[in-house]
């Protein structure tokens, strides 16, 4: 392939710059996960990203890295102010992310029958599957406009949730700079219909049990205890973000030619941050970011309603509280080493350590929770970043990461699938529809999470196991 991969300390590997690379690439894996790197094009994609103008050392691959469009999933690319912005380095599902809700409910009381009722009721409120339209009649064009520009504050004003929720969302649920005038009519039409929907395949709403507490003090700060019921929501900006990504990949590809920027593949289409096209992408991306935070807010509201209907208690008396909502497909301005950088995270999660000024005030003393789903049949984690996470631009893996391509995973047999699911209750009628989402399709989350823990970049706080899952 032309590049060498050198060991560079505990669980860290380096591809020293060569050819057109402007900076080194670094990958965080252990010896076992390293073998998987050669099964797809992810290393080549990191090498390509390292050639973009303005890229800051190093381009990073997270432990859950796998091939994506342009930048690999599990990729982190920081760019300085004179450099470029790339839609492919944010991803098609702009602000795909995870939200965690806690309750005061004890999992011991949740049998299969109750769990089935709950997921049925959740699906009654939250449309699932690709291309589904939202059910909330109250979401008018006026509200949609407001949501896109201001984010969650606008949906709270429209009745979904409470003002204090904002403290528990990255960017307080609203990235500034969003502008609908940079968004195509087509994207707007898709967006208006899809607010409050889960989407397809990999997206989920999962009822989980806190299986183990790994750091007592941090868990207490996050309100987590062993045996507790928590709910994890994973979705993004639906057709709205997808259309924006599609539109701007074309626009930025043309712009790259216009400005004479050498882009190694279409997936990395990029334009100068301060060019007309670059600025327009940022405005549109921020709109999709706000849409996605709001989407998860509406879904949280619907999940709480479903619990209220089934358990015949108010959400307050069940102790429902948002723990955190964090993006894993986003580009954001941040200060690193005294420099202002546009950090592209694609399938990577921000994880600020305790005391970092960009933490929400509620988590200033702990560092905010970083959420790491594993699969619908294995474990999921909440971790926090440490000071050492500075070497990853305060980023951690966003999941276990795909091990098998969707096509390969489709071949998983019914027996294997059911064995991997164990006692977990799920909504899907035919296993065929979600064979590619089987736990076997993903890497071993324990192994993946241990990579950054051993390097002291993260502190695991709690581990969750799935009880019931609504799959998109
Ligand atoms: P992505 O955003 O890349 O589609 O997915 C993020 C991560 O979520 C995946 O890498 C995988 O580890 C995890 N994941 C996918 N499906 C499920 C699920 O149904 N439940 C849980 N807990 N995790 C999942
Ligand atoms: Mn997504
Ligand atoms: Mn995602």
Short mmCIF file of N, CA and C in Angstrom, two decimals, residues 16-102:
data_model
loop_
_atom_site.label_atom_id
_atom_site.label_comp_id
_atom_site.label_asym_id
_atom_site.label_seq_id
_atom_site.Cartn_x
_atom_site.Cartn_y
_atom_site.Cartn_z
N UNK A 16 3.83 7.15 9.60
CA UNK A 16 4.59 8.39 9.39
C UNK A 16 4.26 8.97 8.02
N UNK A 17 4.27 10.30 7.96
CA UNK A 17 3.86 10.92 6.69
C UNK A 17 4.80 10.57 5.57
N UNK A 18 4.20 10.35 4.41
CA UNK A 18 4.98 10.07 3.19
C UNK A 18 4.13 10.58 2.03
N UNK A 19 4.75 10.69 0.87
CA UNK A 19 4.01 11.13 -0.32
C UNK A 19 3.30 12.45 -0.08
N UNK A 20 2.01 12.45 -0.32
CA UNK A 20 1.26 13.71 -0.23
C UNK A 20 0.74 14.02 1.18
N UNK A 21 1.01 13.15 2.10
CA UNK A 21 0.55 13.40 3.48
C UNK A 21 1.25 14.65 4.04
N UNK A 22 0.48 15.50 4.69
CA UNK A 22 1.07 16.67 5.34
C UNK A 22 1.42 16.38 6.79
N UNK A 23 0.73 15.41 7.37
CA UNK A 23 0.94 15.06 8.78
C UNK A 23 0.89 13.54 8.93
N UNK A 24 1.31 13.03 10.09
CA UNK A 24 1.21 11.61 10.38
C UNK A 24 -0.24 11.22 10.64
N UNK A 25 -0.51 9.93 10.50
CA UNK A 25 -1.80 9.39 10.95
C UNK A 25 -1.52 8.49 12.15
N UNK A 26 -2.44 8.48 13.09
CA UNK A 26 -2.27 7.68 14.30
C UNK A 26 -3.53 6.84 14.48
N UNK A 27 -3.35 5.59 14.87
CA UNK A 27 -4.51 4.70 15.07
C UNK A 27 -4.38 4.08 16.46
N UNK A 28 -5.49 4.06 17.17
CA UNK A 28 -5.54 3.46 18.51
C UNK A 28 -6.22 2.10 18.44
N UNK A 29 -5.41 1.06 18.50
CA UNK A 29 -5.96 -0.31 18.53
C UNK A 29 -5.01 -1.18 19.35
N UNK A 30 -5.54 -2.32 19.81
CA UNK A 30 -4.63 -3.30 20.42
C UNK A 30 -4.22 -4.30 19.34
N UNK A 31 -3.44 -5.29 19.71
CA UNK A 31 -2.90 -6.20 18.69
C UNK A 31 -4.01 -6.96 17.95
N UNK A 32 -5.05 -7.33 18.67
CA UNK A 32 -6.14 -8.09 18.04
C UNK A 32 -6.92 -7.22 17.06
N UNK A 33 -7.28 -6.03 17.51
CA UNK A 33 -8.08 -5.13 16.65
C UNK A 33 -7.24 -4.65 15.46
N UNK A 34 -5.95 -4.62 15.65
CA UNK A 34 -5.08 -4.14 14.57
C UNK A 34 -5.22 -5.02 13.33
N UNK A 35 -5.41 -6.33 13.54
CA UNK A 35 -5.54 -7.24 12.39
C UNK A 35 -6.71 -6.84 11.49
N UNK A 36 -7.78 -6.32 12.11
CA UNK A 36 -8.98 -5.96 11.33
C UNK A 36 -8.73 -4.78 10.40
N UNK A 37 -7.68 -4.01 10.70
CA UNK A 37 -7.40 -2.80 9.91
C UNK A 37 -7.10 -3.14 8.45
N UNK A 38 -6.63 -4.36 8.24
CA UNK A 38 -6.21 -4.71 6.89
C UNK A 38 -7.35 -5.33 6.08
N UNK A 39 -8.55 -5.40 6.67
CA UNK A 39 -9.66 -6.01 5.95
C UNK A 39 -10.46 -5.00 5.16
N UNK A 40 -10.21 -3.71 5.36
CA UNK A 40 -10.93 -2.71 4.56
C UNK A 40 -9.99 -1.54 4.23
N UNK A 41 -10.55 -0.48 3.72
CA UNK A 41 -9.74 0.63 3.22
C UNK A 41 -9.53 1.74 4.26
N UNK A 42 -9.77 1.45 5.52
CA UNK A 42 -9.76 2.56 6.48
C UNK A 42 -8.39 3.24 6.62
N UNK A 43 -7.31 2.47 6.58
CA UNK A 43 -5.99 3.10 6.71
C UNK A 43 -5.70 4.02 5.52
N UNK A 44 -6.04 3.53 4.34
CA UNK A 44 -5.87 4.33 3.12
C UNK A 44 -6.65 5.64 3.24
N UNK A 45 -7.83 5.54 3.81
CA UNK A 45 -8.67 6.74 3.97
C UNK A 45 -8.05 7.73 4.96
N UNK A 46 -7.40 7.24 6.00
CA UNK A 46 -6.71 8.14 6.94
C UNK A 46 -5.53 8.82 6.24
N UNK A 47 -4.81 8.02 5.45
CA UNK A 47 -3.68 8.56 4.69
C UNK A 47 -4.17 9.68 3.77
N UNK A 48 -5.27 9.44 3.09
CA UNK A 48 -5.85 10.46 2.20
C UNK A 48 -6.21 11.73 2.97
N UNK A 49 -6.85 11.56 4.10
CA UNK A 49 -7.28 12.73 4.88
C UNK A 49 -6.07 13.56 5.33
N UNK A 50 -4.96 12.87 5.57
CA UNK A 50 -3.75 13.56 6.06
C UNK A 50 -3.14 14.47 4.99
N UNK A 51 -3.69 14.44 3.78
CA UNK A 51 -3.15 15.28 2.71
C UNK A 51 -3.92 16.58 2.53
N UNK A 52 -5.02 16.76 3.27
CA UNK A 52 -5.86 17.94 3.04
C UNK A 52 -5.21 19.21 3.59
N UNK A 53 -5.42 20.35 2.92
CA UNK A 53 -4.82 21.61 3.38
C UNK A 53 -5.30 22.01 4.78
N UNK A 54 -4.36 22.39 5.61
CA UNK A 54 -4.70 22.88 6.94
C UNK A 54 -4.81 21.79 7.99
N UNK A 55 -4.62 20.54 7.58
CA UNK A 55 -4.79 19.44 8.54
C UNK A 55 -3.71 19.54 9.63
N UNK A 56 -4.12 19.27 10.86
CA UNK A 56 -3.24 19.40 12.02
C UNK A 56 -2.85 18.00 12.51
N UNK A 57 -1.60 17.84 12.87
CA UNK A 57 -1.07 16.56 13.33
C UNK A 57 -1.73 16.08 14.62
N UNK A 58 -2.08 14.81 14.70
CA UNK A 58 -2.20 13.83 13.63
C UNK A 58 -3.66 13.62 13.21
N UNK A 59 -3.86 13.00 12.05
CA UNK A 59 -5.19 12.49 11.72
C UNK A 59 -5.35 11.20 12.51
N UNK A 60 -6.53 10.98 13.09
CA UNK A 60 -6.65 9.89 14.07
C UNK A 60 -7.72 8.86 13.70
N UNK A 61 -7.37 7.60 13.92
CA UNK A 61 -8.34 6.52 13.82
C UNK A 61 -8.61 5.98 15.22
N UNK A 62 -9.87 5.90 15.58
CA UNK A 62 -10.28 5.42 16.89
C UNK A 62 -10.32 3.88 16.92
N UNK A 63 -10.41 3.27 18.10
CA UNK A 63 -10.39 1.80 18.19
C UNK A 63 -11.54 1.11 17.42
N UNK A 64 -12.61 1.85 17.16
CA UNK A 64 -13.75 1.23 16.44
C UNK A 64 -13.71 1.56 14.94
N UNK A 65 -12.56 1.95 14.45
CA UNK A 65 -12.42 2.40 13.05
C UNK A 65 -12.88 1.34 12.04
N UNK A 66 -13.58 1.80 11.04
CA UNK A 66 -13.87 0.98 9.85
C UNK A 66 -14.16 1.88 8.67
N UNK A 67 -14.15 1.29 7.50
CA UNK A 67 -14.23 2.08 6.27
C UNK A 67 -15.51 2.88 6.17
N UNK A 68 -15.38 4.12 5.71
CA UNK A 68 -16.56 4.96 5.49
C UNK A 68 -16.50 5.64 4.14
N UNK A 69 -17.29 6.69 3.96
CA UNK A 69 -17.28 7.45 2.71
C UNK A 69 -16.33 8.63 2.93
N UNK A 70 -15.16 8.59 2.30
CA UNK A 70 -14.17 9.65 2.54
C UNK A 70 -13.35 9.35 3.76
N UNK A 71 -13.67 9.98 4.86
CA UNK A 71 -12.99 9.66 6.13
C UNK A 71 -13.57 8.37 6.70
N UNK A 72 -12.73 7.51 7.31
CA UNK A 72 -13.32 6.31 7.92
C UNK A 72 -14.24 6.68 9.09
N UNK A 73 -15.16 5.78 9.40
CA UNK A 73 -15.93 5.91 10.64
C UNK A 73 -14.93 5.65 11.76
N UNK A 74 -15.00 6.48 12.80
CA UNK A 74 -13.97 6.38 13.84
C UNK A 74 -12.79 7.28 13.49
N UNK A 75 -13.04 8.30 12.67
CA UNK A 75 -11.99 9.22 12.23
C UNK A 75 -12.10 10.58 12.90
N UNK A 76 -10.95 11.16 13.25
CA UNK A 76 -10.91 12.52 13.79
C UNK A 76 -9.91 13.31 12.97
N UNK A 77 -10.36 14.44 12.44
CA UNK A 77 -9.49 15.27 11.61
C UNK A 77 -9.65 16.73 12.04
N UNK A 78 -8.56 17.29 12.59
CA UNK A 78 -8.60 18.69 13.02
C UNK A 78 -7.94 19.55 11.95
N UNK A 79 -8.54 20.70 11.69
CA UNK A 79 -8.07 21.58 10.62
C UNK A 79 -7.87 22.98 11.18
N UNK A 80 -6.78 23.63 10.78
CA UNK A 80 -6.58 24.98 11.31
C UNK A 80 -7.34 26.03 10.49
N UNK A 81 -7.33 27.25 10.99
CA UNK A 81 -8.22 28.27 10.42
C UNK A 81 -8.02 28.53 8.92
N UNK A 82 -6.81 28.30 8.44
CA UNK A 82 -6.57 28.54 7.01
C UNK A 82 -6.91 27.35 6.12
N UNK A 83 -7.43 26.28 6.70
CA UNK A 83 -7.63 25.03 5.96
C UNK A 83 -9.02 24.84 5.39
N UNK A 84 -9.37 23.57 5.21
CA UNK A 84 -10.62 23.23 4.52
C UNK A 84 -11.65 22.58 5.44
N UNK A 85 -12.88 22.60 4.96
CA UNK A 85 -13.97 21.89 5.64
C UNK A 85 -14.47 20.82 4.67
N UNK A 86 -14.79 19.62 5.18
CA UNK A 86 -15.23 18.52 4.32
C UNK A 86 -16.52 17.89 4.82
N UNK A 87 -17.48 17.77 3.91
CA UNK A 87 -18.76 17.16 4.29
C UNK A 87 -18.59 15.66 4.56
N UNK A 88 -17.72 15.02 3.78
CA UNK A 88 -17.51 13.58 3.94
C UNK A 88 -16.82 13.25 5.26
N UNK A 89 -16.14 14.24 5.83
CA UNK A 89 -15.46 14.01 7.11
C UNK A 89 -16.39 14.25 8.30
N UNK A 90 -17.62 14.65 8.01
CA UNK A 90 -18.65 14.75 9.05
C UNK A 90 -19.57 13.53 8.93
N UNK A 91 -19.84 13.15 7.68
CA UNK A 91 -20.65 11.97 7.44
C UNK A 91 -22.05 12.31 6.93
N UNK A 92 -22.72 11.29 6.42
CA UNK A 92 -24.06 11.48 5.87
C UNK A 92 -25.09 11.77 6.94
N UNK A 93 -24.92 11.15 8.08
CA UNK A 93 -25.91 11.41 9.13
C UNK A 93 -25.33 12.47 10.07
N UNK A 94 -25.50 13.73 9.67
CA UNK A 94 -24.94 14.83 10.44
C UNK A 94 -25.53 14.83 11.86
N UNK A 95 -24.64 14.95 12.85
CA UNK A 95 -25.05 14.86 14.26
C UNK A 95 -25.85 13.60 14.56
N UNK A 96 -25.45 12.50 13.95
CA UNK A 96 -25.89 11.25 14.54
C UNK A 96 -25.28 11.27 15.94
N UNK A 97 -26.00 10.77 16.91
CA UNK A 97 -25.47 10.84 18.26
C UNK A 97 -26.29 10.00 19.22
N UNK A 98 -25.89 10.05 20.47
CA UNK A 98 -26.50 9.19 21.48
C UNK A 98 -26.97 10.03 22.67
N UNK A 99 -28.11 9.67 23.18
CA UNK A 99 -28.67 10.33 24.36
C UNK A 99 -28.97 9.26 25.40
N UNK A 100 -28.62 9.54 26.65
CA UNK A 100 -28.87 8.58 27.73
C UNK A 100 -29.82 9.18 28.75
N UNK A 101 -30.88 8.44 29.08
CA UNK A 101 -31.83 8.86 30.12
C UNK A 101 -31.69 7.92 31.30
N UNK A 102 -31.73 8.48 32.50
CA UNK A 102 -31.76 7.59 33.66
C UNK A 102 -33.15 7.64 34.28
#
